[in-house]
Amino acid sequence: MKQAQQRKEGQSAVAACRADFPALDQDVNGHHLVYLDSAASAQQPSAVIDAMAHYESHDHANVHRGVHTLSHRATDAYEGARDTLRRFINAASTSEVVFTSGTTESINLVAQSFCRPNLDPGDKVLVTHLEHHANIVPWQLVCEQTGAELLVAPINDKGEVELDALYALMSDKVRLLAIAHVSNALGTINPIREIIAEAHARDIPVLVDGAQGVPHMSVDVRDLDCDFYAFSGHKMFGPTGTGVLYGKEALLDAMPPYKGGGDMILEVSFSGTTFNELPYKFEAGTPNISGVVGLGAAAQYLESIGMQNVESWESELSDYMTGRLSSIGDMRLIGTAAHKAGVQSFLLGDIHPHDLGTILDHQGVAIRTGHHCAMPVMEYFGIPGTARASLAMYNNFDDIDRLVAALEIAKEIFA
Ligand code: 7TS
């Protein structure tokens, strides 16, 4: 009883967070905005916007190089955010938290710095059929560069990775498994803890694409025991152009730099260059300082709400959304995994997803349509694209009712 009561209280605290997001409080096309496109990019709370404005208005200077007060303040803000992110994902050390421009850059970094020097012809990189293009193309590039081969583990009609087939592909030639925590197109939550253990039992390191994981559930990289975990700031209520690559220190330490420039070196001469220590070795040039300050504020904001609360609230919303959508006639849900996050792809009758998206926008309901940068998923289901509603902690039951009402209107228009 007590637990249920605590859960309810936690959930109402999450629901109340909506008021912290100024962008949600507006009318779009004459209707109050219903934002169901957080998988593409989430809105930012005032805490994030204010932290960046404060930094830009008072503390801005370049980091790691000045003797003057503002440069010290900027460095403290930037490194303070790194420690917040370390705590947020429970990394062992700030050396393991590399700031990048987002998931895409984090994955490319691993492809070029970890894989490229270690791949020989005949070696394999293993991915799954449900990956976002950001977790496919960097591996295709590095395979082309090295003569290695990309292996793809299959999915089933619910949009789940076929685990037996995945494990059967884990041969001694596989040098890395790269897998999504949560599919952006299907909503599937992969059992990555179990998958990582299976890969490690065969000495295969694992990169987790956590772009859709971190904003919706608590992520403990030490508990998962992943080797790399990549995520983006703008999907976790922070600014665009920010992200993190978590990597185990021993692995990052052994990797060559990915980009050359200022700040990633200790000493440069024309006879040779000594690289800086972790994590600076991977952060060449002046970074996105105010963005990182915002990212730190976003992680703190999520900590204040509690990821367990976020997870349990979104789980209720997600069940409600699936139930309501399935009750609409002619509805085809794409992505019906047993373990799912608050992302639902669908097709309604033979209405083109773009038309559906436009009609919904006229009613103030924002969803995404298209292939969601997961064309292999669309190919698997034999469709060019879907309409997709994606939830975040600031959504509520009313948003879902508005979505369903808007879809009913679309149906009438096309009847
Ligand atoms: N991986 C996954 C699972 C994603 O969902 C995305 C972005 C990325 C990687 C790339 O992230 P970025 O921040 O580097 O661009 N997903 C989406 C989406 O679902 N709609 O727009 C972007």
PDB file of C-alpha atoms in Angstrom, residues 112-391:
ATOM      1  CA  GLN A 112      37.068   5.667 -35.942  1.00  0.00           C
ATOM      2  CA  SER A 113      39.149   5.573 -32.776  1.00  0.00           C
ATOM      3  CA  PHE A 114      38.297   2.209 -31.207  1.00  0.00           C
ATOM      4  CA  CYS A 115      37.407   0.090 -34.249  1.00  0.00           C
ATOM      5  CA  ARG A 116      39.383   1.438 -37.173  1.00  0.00           C
ATOM      6  CA  PRO A 117      42.840   0.651 -35.741  1.00  0.00           C
ATOM      7  CA  ASN A 118      41.671  -2.783 -34.557  1.00  0.00           C
ATOM      8  CA  LEU A 119      39.715  -4.123 -37.518  1.00  0.00           C
ATOM      9  CA  ASP A 120      41.321  -6.455 -40.055  1.00  0.00           C
ATOM     10  CA  PRO A 121      39.768  -7.978 -43.164  1.00  0.00           C
ATOM     11  CA  GLY A 122      37.524 -10.817 -42.024  1.00  0.00           C
ATOM     12  CA  ASP A 123      36.691  -9.168 -38.703  1.00  0.00           C
ATOM     13  CA  LYS A 124      33.045  -8.317 -37.981  1.00  0.00           C
ATOM     14  CA  VAL A 125      31.025  -5.566 -36.378  1.00  0.00           C
ATOM     15  CA  LEU A 126      27.595  -6.677 -35.173  1.00  0.00           C
ATOM     16  CA  VAL A 127      24.460  -4.504 -35.122  1.00  0.00           C
ATOM     17  CA  THR A 128      20.727  -5.271 -35.144  1.00  0.00           C
ATOM     18  CA  HIS A 129      17.977  -4.627 -37.671  1.00  0.00           C
ATOM     19  CA  LEU A 130      16.267  -1.998 -35.502  1.00  0.00           C
ATOM     20  CA  GLU A 131      19.098   0.540 -35.310  1.00  0.00           C
ATOM     21  CA  HIS A 132      18.907   4.237 -36.127  1.00  0.00           C
ATOM     22  CA  HIS A 133      21.094   5.200 -39.114  1.00  0.00           C
ATOM     23  CA  ALA A 134      23.534   6.791 -36.634  1.00  0.00           C
ATOM     24  CA  ASN A 135      24.228   3.281 -35.355  1.00  0.00           C
ATOM     25  CA  ILE A 136      24.562   1.759 -38.833  1.00  0.00           C
ATOM     26  CA  VAL A 137      26.388   4.138 -41.167  1.00  0.00           C
ATOM     27  CA  PRO A 138      29.500   4.777 -38.982  1.00  0.00           C
ATOM     28  CA  TRP A 139      30.015   0.987 -38.902  1.00  0.00           C
ATOM     29  CA  GLN A 140      29.506   0.678 -42.659  1.00  0.00           C
ATOM     30  CA  LEU A 141      32.149   3.368 -43.145  1.00  0.00           C
ATOM     31  CA  VAL A 142      34.695   1.738 -40.860  1.00  0.00           C
ATOM     32  CA  CYS A 143      34.034  -1.675 -42.426  1.00  0.00           C
ATOM     33  CA  GLU A 144      34.705  -0.204 -45.864  1.00  0.00           C
ATOM     34  CA  GLN A 145      37.897   1.398 -44.571  1.00  0.00           C
ATOM     35  CA  THR A 146      39.227  -1.822 -43.049  1.00  0.00           C
ATOM     36  CA  GLY A 147      37.744  -4.706 -45.049  1.00  0.00           C
ATOM     37  CA  ALA A 148      35.687  -5.840 -42.068  1.00  0.00           C
ATOM     38  CA  GLU A 149      32.093  -7.027 -42.436  1.00  0.00           C
ATOM     39  CA  LEU A 150      28.887  -5.703 -40.873  1.00  0.00           C
ATOM     40  CA  LEU A 151      26.602  -8.388 -39.436  1.00  0.00           C
ATOM     41  CA  VAL A 152      22.936  -7.691 -38.727  1.00  0.00           C
ATOM     42  CA  ALA A 153      20.925  -9.547 -36.106  1.00  0.00           C
ATOM     43  CA  PRO A 154      17.270 -10.012 -37.156  1.00  0.00           C
ATOM     44  CA  ILE A 155      14.080  -8.698 -35.546  1.00  0.00           C
ATOM     45  CA  ASN A 156      10.599 -10.244 -35.413  1.00  0.00           C
ATOM     46  CA  ASP A 157       7.140  -8.919 -36.306  1.00  0.00           C
ATOM     47  CA  LYS A 158       6.711  -7.317 -32.896  1.00  0.00           C
ATOM     48  CA  GLY A 159       9.916  -5.358 -33.430  1.00  0.00           C
ATOM     49  CA  GLU A 160      11.988  -7.344 -30.948  1.00  0.00           C
ATOM     50  CA  VAL A 161      15.566  -8.426 -31.556  1.00  0.00           C
ATOM     51  CA  GLU A 162      15.730 -12.207 -32.014  1.00  0.00           C
ATOM     52  CA  LEU A 163      18.067 -12.970 -29.137  1.00  0.00           C
ATOM     53  CA  ASP A 164      19.009 -16.514 -30.130  1.00  0.00           C
ATOM     54  CA  ALA A 165      19.983 -15.296 -33.588  1.00  0.00           C
ATOM     55  CA  LEU A 166      21.914 -12.392 -32.070  1.00  0.00           C
ATOM     56  CA  TYR A 167      23.873 -14.712 -29.808  1.00  0.00           C
ATOM     57  CA  ALA A 168      24.507 -17.135 -32.682  1.00  0.00           C
ATOM     58  CA  LEU A 169      26.167 -14.284 -34.612  1.00  0.00           C
ATOM     59  CA  MET A 170      28.587 -13.572 -31.748  1.00  0.00           C
ATOM     60  CA  SER A 171      31.573 -15.413 -33.214  1.00  0.00           C
ATOM     61  CA  ASP A 172      35.204 -14.918 -32.226  1.00  0.00           C
ATOM     62  CA  LYS A 173      35.565 -12.629 -35.272  1.00  0.00           C
ATOM     63  CA  VAL A 174      33.161 -10.037 -33.840  1.00  0.00           C
ATOM     64  CA  ARG A 175      35.124  -7.031 -32.556  1.00  0.00           C
ATOM     65  CA  LEU A 176      32.167  -4.970 -31.324  1.00  0.00           C
ATOM     66  CA  LEU A 177      28.416  -5.204 -30.786  1.00  0.00           C
ATOM     67  CA  ALA A 178      26.619  -1.873 -31.303  1.00  0.00           C
ATOM     68  CA  ILE A 179      22.989  -1.927 -30.149  1.00  0.00           C
ATOM     69  CA  ALA A 180      20.249   0.515 -29.225  1.00  0.00           C
ATOM     70  CA  HIS A 181      19.018   0.655 -25.647  1.00  0.00           C
ATOM     71  CA  VAL A 182      15.597   1.698 -26.982  1.00  0.00           C
ATOM     72  CA  SER A 183      14.491   1.745 -30.635  1.00  0.00           C
ATOM     73  CA  ASN A 184      13.412   5.209 -31.781  1.00  0.00           C
ATOM     74  CA  ALA A 185      11.115   3.817 -34.488  1.00  0.00           C
ATOM     75  CA  LEU A 186       9.556   0.876 -32.635  1.00  0.00           C
ATOM     76  CA  GLY A 187       9.901   1.758 -28.973  1.00  0.00           C
ATOM     77  CA  THR A 188      11.390  -1.651 -28.184  1.00  0.00           C
ATOM     78  CA  ILE A 189      13.468  -1.707 -24.997  1.00  0.00           C
ATOM     79  CA  ASN A 190      16.271  -4.173 -25.613  1.00  0.00           C
ATOM     80  CA  PRO A 191      17.332  -6.343 -22.657  1.00  0.00           C
ATOM     81  CA  ILE A 192      20.800  -4.821 -22.890  1.00  0.00           C
ATOM     82  CA  ARG A 193      22.039  -5.996 -19.503  1.00  0.00           C
ATOM     83  CA  GLU A 194      21.537  -9.606 -20.525  1.00  0.00           C
ATOM     84  CA  ILE A 195      22.850  -8.945 -24.052  1.00  0.00           C
ATOM     85  CA  ILE A 196      26.003  -7.277 -22.703  1.00  0.00           C
ATOM     86  CA  ALA A 197      26.644 -10.252 -20.398  1.00  0.00           C
ATOM     87  CA  GLU A 198      26.272 -12.662 -23.337  1.00  0.00           C
ATOM     88  CA  ALA A 199      28.655 -10.571 -25.463  1.00  0.00           C
ATOM     89  CA  HIS A 200      31.198 -10.300 -22.664  1.00  0.00           C
ATOM     90  CA  ALA A 201      31.094 -14.061 -22.146  1.00  0.00           C
ATOM     91  CA  ARG A 202      32.456 -14.192 -25.714  1.00  0.00           C
ATOM     92  CA  ASP A 203      34.937 -11.305 -25.161  1.00  0.00           C
ATOM     93  CA  ILE A 204      32.955  -8.926 -27.360  1.00  0.00           C
ATOM     94  CA  PRO A 205      32.850  -5.291 -26.228  1.00  0.00           C
ATOM     95  CA  VAL A 206      29.495  -3.510 -26.464  1.00  0.00           C
ATOM     96  CA  LEU A 207      28.502   0.012 -27.447  1.00  0.00           C
ATOM     97  CA  VAL A 208      24.983   0.996 -26.401  1.00  0.00           C
ATOM     98  CA  ASP A 209      23.200   3.691 -28.401  1.00  0.00           C
ATOM     99  CA  GLY A 210      21.392   5.277 -25.477  1.00  0.00           C
ATOM    100  CA  ALA A 211      19.819   8.234 -27.303  1.00  0.00           C
ATOM    101  CA  GLN A 212      16.317   6.989 -26.403  1.00  0.00           C
ATOM    102  CA  GLY A 213      17.312   5.345 -23.118  1.00  0.00           C
ATOM    103  CA  VAL A 214      18.785   8.093 -20.946  1.00  0.00           C
ATOM    104  CA  PRO A 215      15.778  10.469 -21.087  1.00  0.00           C
ATOM    105  CA  HIS A 216      13.291   7.821 -19.953  1.00  0.00           C
ATOM    106  CA  MET A 217      14.898   5.388 -17.489  1.00  0.00           C
ATOM    107  CA  SER A 218      17.702   5.324 -14.982  1.00  0.00           C
ATOM    108  CA  VAL A 219      20.939   4.289 -16.615  1.00  0.00           C
ATOM    109  CA  ASP A 220      23.781   2.937 -14.522  1.00  0.00           C
ATOM    110  CA  VAL A 221      26.719   2.221 -16.813  1.00  0.00           C
ATOM    111  CA  ARG A 222      28.537   0.241 -14.142  1.00  0.00           C
ATOM    112  CA  ASP A 223      25.570  -1.955 -13.442  1.00  0.00           C
ATOM    113  CA  LEU A 224      25.023  -2.512 -17.177  1.00  0.00           C
ATOM    114  CA  ASP A 225      28.764  -3.102 -17.577  1.00  0.00           C
ATOM    115  CA  CYS A 226      28.622  -1.601 -21.092  1.00  0.00           C
ATOM    116  CA  ASP A 227      31.934  -0.625 -22.648  1.00  0.00           C
ATOM    117  CA  PHE A 228      30.565   2.483 -24.361  1.00  0.00           C
ATOM    118  CA  TYR A 229      27.270   4.333 -23.921  1.00  0.00           C
ATOM    119  CA  ALA A 230      26.333   7.172 -26.291  1.00  0.00           C
ATOM    120  CA  PHE A 231      23.604   9.771 -25.795  1.00  0.00           C
ATOM    121  CA  SER A 232      22.397  13.231 -26.849  1.00  0.00           C
ATOM    122  CA  GLY A 233      21.622  16.320 -24.781  1.00  0.00           C
ATOM    123  CA  HIS A 234      18.616  17.449 -26.795  1.00  0.00           C
ATOM    124  CA  LYS A 235      16.644  14.258 -26.188  1.00  0.00           C
ATOM    125  CA  MET A 236      17.129  14.542 -22.419  1.00  0.00           C
ATOM    126  CA  PHE A 237      15.716  18.069 -22.146  1.00  0.00           C
ATOM    127  CA  GLY A 238      19.061  19.764 -22.757  1.00  0.00           C
ATOM    128  CA  PRO A 239      20.298  21.784 -25.730  1.00  0.00           C
ATOM    129  CA  THR A 240      21.131  20.554 -29.234  1.00  0.00           C
ATOM    130  CA  GLY A 241      24.780  20.134 -30.178  1.00  0.00           C
ATOM    131  CA  THR A 242      25.640  18.404 -26.909  1.00  0.00           C
ATOM    132  CA  GLY A 243      26.061  14.791 -25.960  1.00  0.00           C
ATOM    133  CA  VAL A 244      28.206  12.295 -24.147  1.00  0.00           C
ATOM    134  CA  LEU A 245      30.318   9.324 -24.948  1.00  0.00           C
ATOM    135  CA  TYR A 246      30.796   7.215 -21.847  1.00  0.00           C
ATOM    136  CA  GLY A 247      33.650   4.739 -22.218  1.00  0.00           C
ATOM    137  CA  LYS A 248      35.457   2.475 -19.780  1.00  0.00           C
ATOM    138  CA  GLU A 249      38.667   4.232 -18.835  1.00  0.00           C
ATOM    139  CA  ALA A 250      41.009   1.413 -19.896  1.00  0.00           C
ATOM    140  CA  LEU A 251      39.441   1.363 -23.367  1.00  0.00           C
ATOM    141  CA  LEU A 252      39.425   5.146 -23.842  1.00  0.00           C
ATOM    142  CA  ASP A 253      42.978   5.324 -22.591  1.00  0.00           C
ATOM    143  CA  ALA A 254      44.211   2.911 -25.239  1.00  0.00           C
ATOM    144  CA  MET A 255      42.368   4.701 -28.070  1.00  0.00           C
ATOM    145  CA  PRO A 256      44.082   7.281 -30.299  1.00  0.00           C
ATOM    146  CA  PRO A 257      42.578  10.771 -30.536  1.00  0.00           C
ATOM    147  CA  TYR A 258      39.716  11.167 -32.955  1.00  0.00           C
ATOM    148  CA  LYS A 259      40.263  14.807 -33.891  1.00  0.00           C
ATOM    149  CA  GLY A 260      43.386  16.938 -33.577  1.00  0.00           C
ATOM    150  CA  GLY A 261      43.545  20.507 -32.328  1.00  0.00           C
ATOM    151  CA  GLY A 262      43.811  22.712 -29.271  1.00  0.00           C
ATOM    152  CA  ASP A 263      43.082  21.397 -25.785  1.00  0.00           C
ATOM    153  CA  MET A 264      43.622  17.742 -26.722  1.00  0.00           C
ATOM    154  CA  ILE A 265      47.417  18.011 -26.466  1.00  0.00           C
ATOM    155  CA  LEU A 266      49.971  18.449 -23.682  1.00  0.00           C
ATOM    156  CA  GLU A 267      52.843  19.467 -25.927  1.00  0.00           C
ATOM    157  CA  VAL A 268      53.222  20.040 -29.646  1.00  0.00           C
ATOM    158  CA  SER A 269      56.382  20.279 -31.679  1.00  0.00           C
ATOM    159  CA  PHE A 270      57.145  19.382 -35.266  1.00  0.00           C
ATOM    160  CA  SER A 271      59.063  16.363 -34.049  1.00  0.00           C
ATOM    161  CA  GLY A 272      55.999  15.006 -32.272  1.00  0.00           C
ATOM    162  CA  THR A 273      52.972  15.724 -30.162  1.00  0.00           C
ATOM    163  CA  THR A 274      52.015  14.441 -26.722  1.00  0.00           C
ATOM    164  CA  PHE A 275      48.302  14.007 -26.255  1.00  0.00           C
ATOM    165  CA  ASN A 276      46.385  15.275 -23.261  1.00  0.00           C
ATOM    166  CA  GLU A 277      44.966  12.969 -20.610  1.00  0.00           C
ATOM    167  CA  LEU A 278      41.391  11.687 -20.592  1.00  0.00           C
ATOM    168  CA  PRO A 279      38.845  12.922 -21.347  1.00  0.00           C
ATOM    169  CA  TYR A 280      40.458  16.001 -22.962  1.00  0.00           C
ATOM    170  CA  LYS A 281      42.280  13.825 -25.513  1.00  0.00           C
ATOM    171  CA  PHE A 282      38.912  13.498 -27.263  1.00  0.00           C
ATOM    172  CA  GLU A 283      37.774  17.112 -26.954  1.00  0.00           C
ATOM    173  CA  ALA A 284      39.782  19.039 -29.553  1.00  0.00           C
ATOM    174  CA  GLY A 285      39.037  22.730 -29.985  1.00  0.00           C
ATOM    175  CA  THR A 286      36.794  25.070 -28.035  1.00  0.00           C
ATOM    176  CA  PRO A 287      33.796  23.010 -26.942  1.00  0.00           C
ATOM    177  CA  ASN A 288      30.113  23.948 -26.769  1.00  0.00           C
ATOM    178  CA  ILE A 289      30.546  25.407 -23.287  1.00  0.00           C
ATOM    179  CA  SER A 290      27.118  26.931 -22.735  1.00  0.00           C
ATOM    180  CA  GLY A 291      25.526  23.825 -24.241  1.00  0.00           C
ATOM    181  CA  VAL A 292      27.359  21.626 -21.766  1.00  0.00           C
ATOM    182  CA  VAL A 293      26.250  23.923 -18.939  1.00  0.00           C
ATOM    183  CA  GLY A 294      22.675  23.380 -20.161  1.00  0.00           C
ATOM    184  CA  LEU A 295      23.229  19.638 -20.401  1.00  0.00           C
ATOM    185  CA  GLY A 296      24.455  19.580 -16.800  1.00  0.00           C
ATOM    186  CA  ALA A 297      21.347  21.522 -15.743  1.00  0.00           C
ATOM    187  CA  ALA A 298      19.165  19.018 -17.628  1.00  0.00           C
ATOM    188  CA  ALA A 299      20.753  16.076 -15.795  1.00  0.00           C
ATOM    189  CA  GLN A 300      20.270  17.855 -12.461  1.00  0.00           C
ATOM    190  CA  TYR A 301      16.669  18.551 -13.360  1.00  0.00           C
ATOM    191  CA  LEU A 302      16.070  14.877 -14.143  1.00  0.00           C
ATOM    192  CA  GLU A 303      17.769  13.889 -10.886  1.00  0.00           C
ATOM    193  CA  SER A 304      15.465  16.217  -8.977  1.00  0.00           C
ATOM    194  CA  ILE A 305      12.413  14.520 -10.498  1.00  0.00           C
ATOM    195  CA  GLY A 306      13.838  11.023 -10.114  1.00  0.00           C
ATOM    196  CA  MET A 307      14.287   8.669 -13.041  1.00  0.00           C
ATOM    197  CA  GLN A 308      12.230   5.955 -11.316  1.00  0.00           C
ATOM    198  CA  ASN A 309       9.309   8.375 -11.197  1.00  0.00           C
ATOM    199  CA  VAL A 310       9.820   9.299 -14.851  1.00  0.00           C
ATOM    200  CA  GLU A 311       9.903   5.643 -15.824  1.00  0.00           C
ATOM    201  CA  SER A 312       6.779   4.652 -13.942  1.00  0.00           C
ATOM    202  CA  TRP A 313       4.773   7.691 -15.155  1.00  0.00           C
ATOM    203  CA  GLU A 314       5.762   7.119 -18.779  1.00  0.00           C
ATOM    204  CA  SER A 315       4.971   3.442 -18.485  1.00  0.00           C
ATOM    205  CA  GLU A 316       1.373   4.239 -17.455  1.00  0.00           C
ATOM    206  CA  LEU A 317       1.049   6.816 -20.214  1.00  0.00           C
ATOM    207  CA  SER A 318       2.475   4.419 -22.740  1.00  0.00           C
ATOM    208  CA  ASP A 319       0.017   1.643 -21.818  1.00  0.00           C
ATOM    209  CA  TYR A 320      -2.825   4.134 -22.054  1.00  0.00           C
ATOM    210  CA  MET A 321      -1.608   5.361 -25.456  1.00  0.00           C
ATOM    211  CA  THR A 322      -1.319   1.841 -26.855  1.00  0.00           C
ATOM    212  CA  GLY A 323      -4.803   0.965 -25.568  1.00  0.00           C
ATOM    213  CA  ARG A 324      -6.422   4.107 -26.952  1.00  0.00           C
ATOM    214  CA  LEU A 325      -4.695   3.841 -30.331  1.00  0.00           C
ATOM    215  CA  SER A 326      -5.626   0.168 -30.733  1.00  0.00           C
ATOM    216  CA  SER A 327      -9.264   1.029 -30.167  1.00  0.00           C
ATOM    217  CA  ILE A 328      -9.330   3.148 -33.352  1.00  0.00           C
ATOM    218  CA  GLY A 329     -10.644   1.212 -36.373  1.00  0.00           C
ATOM    219  CA  ASP A 330      -8.174   0.644 -39.236  1.00  0.00           C
ATOM    220  CA  MET A 331      -5.271   1.285 -36.897  1.00  0.00           C
ATOM    221  CA  ARG A 332      -2.068  -0.681 -37.515  1.00  0.00           C
ATOM    222  CA  LEU A 333       0.476  -0.419 -34.720  1.00  0.00           C
ATOM    223  CA  ILE A 334       4.083  -0.910 -35.816  1.00  0.00           C
ATOM    224  CA  GLY A 335       6.226  -1.978 -32.876  1.00  0.00           C
ATOM    225  CA  THR A 336       4.406  -4.140 -30.340  1.00  0.00           C
ATOM    226  CA  ALA A 337       7.298  -5.535 -28.312  1.00  0.00           C
ATOM    227  CA  ALA A 338       6.527  -6.976 -24.883  1.00  0.00           C
ATOM    228  CA  HIS A 339       8.899  -4.485 -23.269  1.00  0.00           C
ATOM    229  CA  LYS A 340       8.303  -1.033 -24.725  1.00  0.00           C
ATOM    230  CA  ALA A 341       9.020   2.629 -24.083  1.00  0.00           C
ATOM    231  CA  GLY A 342       6.621   5.494 -24.827  1.00  0.00           C
ATOM    232  CA  VAL A 343       7.150   5.500 -28.572  1.00  0.00           C
ATOM    233  CA  GLN A 344       4.382   4.301 -30.884  1.00  0.00           C
ATOM    234  CA  SER A 345       4.647   4.075 -34.652  1.00  0.00           C
ATOM    235  CA  PHE A 346       1.397   3.503 -36.539  1.00  0.00           C
ATOM    236  CA  LEU A 347      -0.466   3.629 -39.817  1.00  0.00           C
ATOM    237  CA  LEU A 348      -4.112   4.638 -40.051  1.00  0.00           C
ATOM    238  CA  GLY A 349      -6.015   3.008 -42.922  1.00  0.00           C
ATOM    239  CA  ASP A 350      -4.343   4.043 -46.140  1.00  0.00           C
ATOM    240  CA  ILE A 351      -3.778   7.645 -45.073  1.00  0.00           C
ATOM    241  CA  HIS A 352      -0.231   8.684 -45.918  1.00  0.00           C
ATOM    242  CA  PRO A 353       1.697   9.396 -42.706  1.00  0.00           C
ATOM    243  CA  HIS A 354       2.676  12.886 -43.942  1.00  0.00           C
ATOM    244  CA  ASP A 355      -0.995  13.757 -44.534  1.00  0.00           C
ATOM    245  CA  LEU A 356      -1.799  12.467 -41.066  1.00  0.00           C
ATOM    246  CA  GLY A 357       0.991  14.560 -39.561  1.00  0.00           C
ATOM    247  CA  THR A 358      -0.265  17.665 -41.334  1.00  0.00           C
ATOM    248  CA  ILE A 359      -3.890  17.172 -40.250  1.00  0.00           C
ATOM    249  CA  LEU A 360      -2.749  16.612 -36.672  1.00  0.00           C
ATOM    250  CA  ASP A 361      -0.602  19.749 -36.796  1.00  0.00           C
ATOM    251  CA  HIS A 362      -3.675  21.748 -37.817  1.00  0.00           C
ATOM    252  CA  GLN A 363      -5.156  20.582 -34.516  1.00  0.00           C
ATOM    253  CA  GLY A 364      -2.068  21.533 -32.533  1.00  0.00           C
ATOM    254  CA  VAL A 365      -0.822  17.955 -32.181  1.00  0.00           C
ATOM    255  CA  ALA A 366       2.877  17.496 -33.041  1.00  0.00           C
ATOM    256  CA  ILE A 367       3.987  14.027 -34.120  1.00  0.00           C
ATOM    257  CA  ARG A 368       6.738  12.856 -36.441  1.00  0.00           C
ATOM    258  CA  THR A 369       6.192  11.074 -39.749  1.00  0.00           C
ATOM    259  CA  GLY A 370       8.533   9.300 -42.138  1.00  0.00           C
ATOM    260  CA  HIS A 371      11.198   6.628 -41.809  1.00  0.00           C
ATOM    261  CA  HIS A 372      12.607   8.047 -38.544  1.00  0.00           C
ATOM    262  CA  CYS A 373      16.186   7.474 -39.784  1.00  0.00           C
ATOM    263  CA  ALA A 374      15.550   3.752 -39.448  1.00  0.00           C
ATOM    264  CA  MET A 375      14.984   2.733 -43.068  1.00  0.00           C
ATOM    265  CA  PRO A 376      15.905  -0.943 -42.453  1.00  0.00           C
ATOM    266  CA  VAL A 377      13.021  -1.114 -39.948  1.00  0.00           C
ATOM    267  CA  MET A 378      10.620   0.262 -42.562  1.00  0.00           C
ATOM    268  CA  GLU A 379      11.982  -2.185 -45.109  1.00  0.00           C
ATOM    269  CA  TYR A 380      11.378  -5.057 -42.660  1.00  0.00           C
ATOM    270  CA  PHE A 381       7.708  -4.079 -42.277  1.00  0.00           C
ATOM    271  CA  GLY A 382       7.386  -3.403 -46.010  1.00  0.00           C
ATOM    272  CA  ILE A 383       6.289   0.215 -45.542  1.00  0.00           C
ATOM    273  CA  PRO A 384       7.855   3.546 -46.557  1.00  0.00           C
ATOM    274  CA  GLY A 385       7.262   5.173 -43.200  1.00  0.00           C
ATOM    275  CA  THR A 386       4.956   5.601 -40.237  1.00  0.00           C
ATOM    276  CA  ALA A 387       3.350   8.239 -38.081  1.00  0.00           C
ATOM    277  CA  ARG A 388       5.001   8.228 -34.654  1.00  0.00           C
ATOM    278  CA  ALA A 389       3.858   9.620 -31.325  1.00  0.00           C
ATOM    279  CA  SER A 390       6.598   9.758 -28.701  1.00  0.00           C
ATOM    280  CA  LEU A 391       6.111  10.580 -25.041  1.00  0.00           C
TER     281      LEU A 391
END
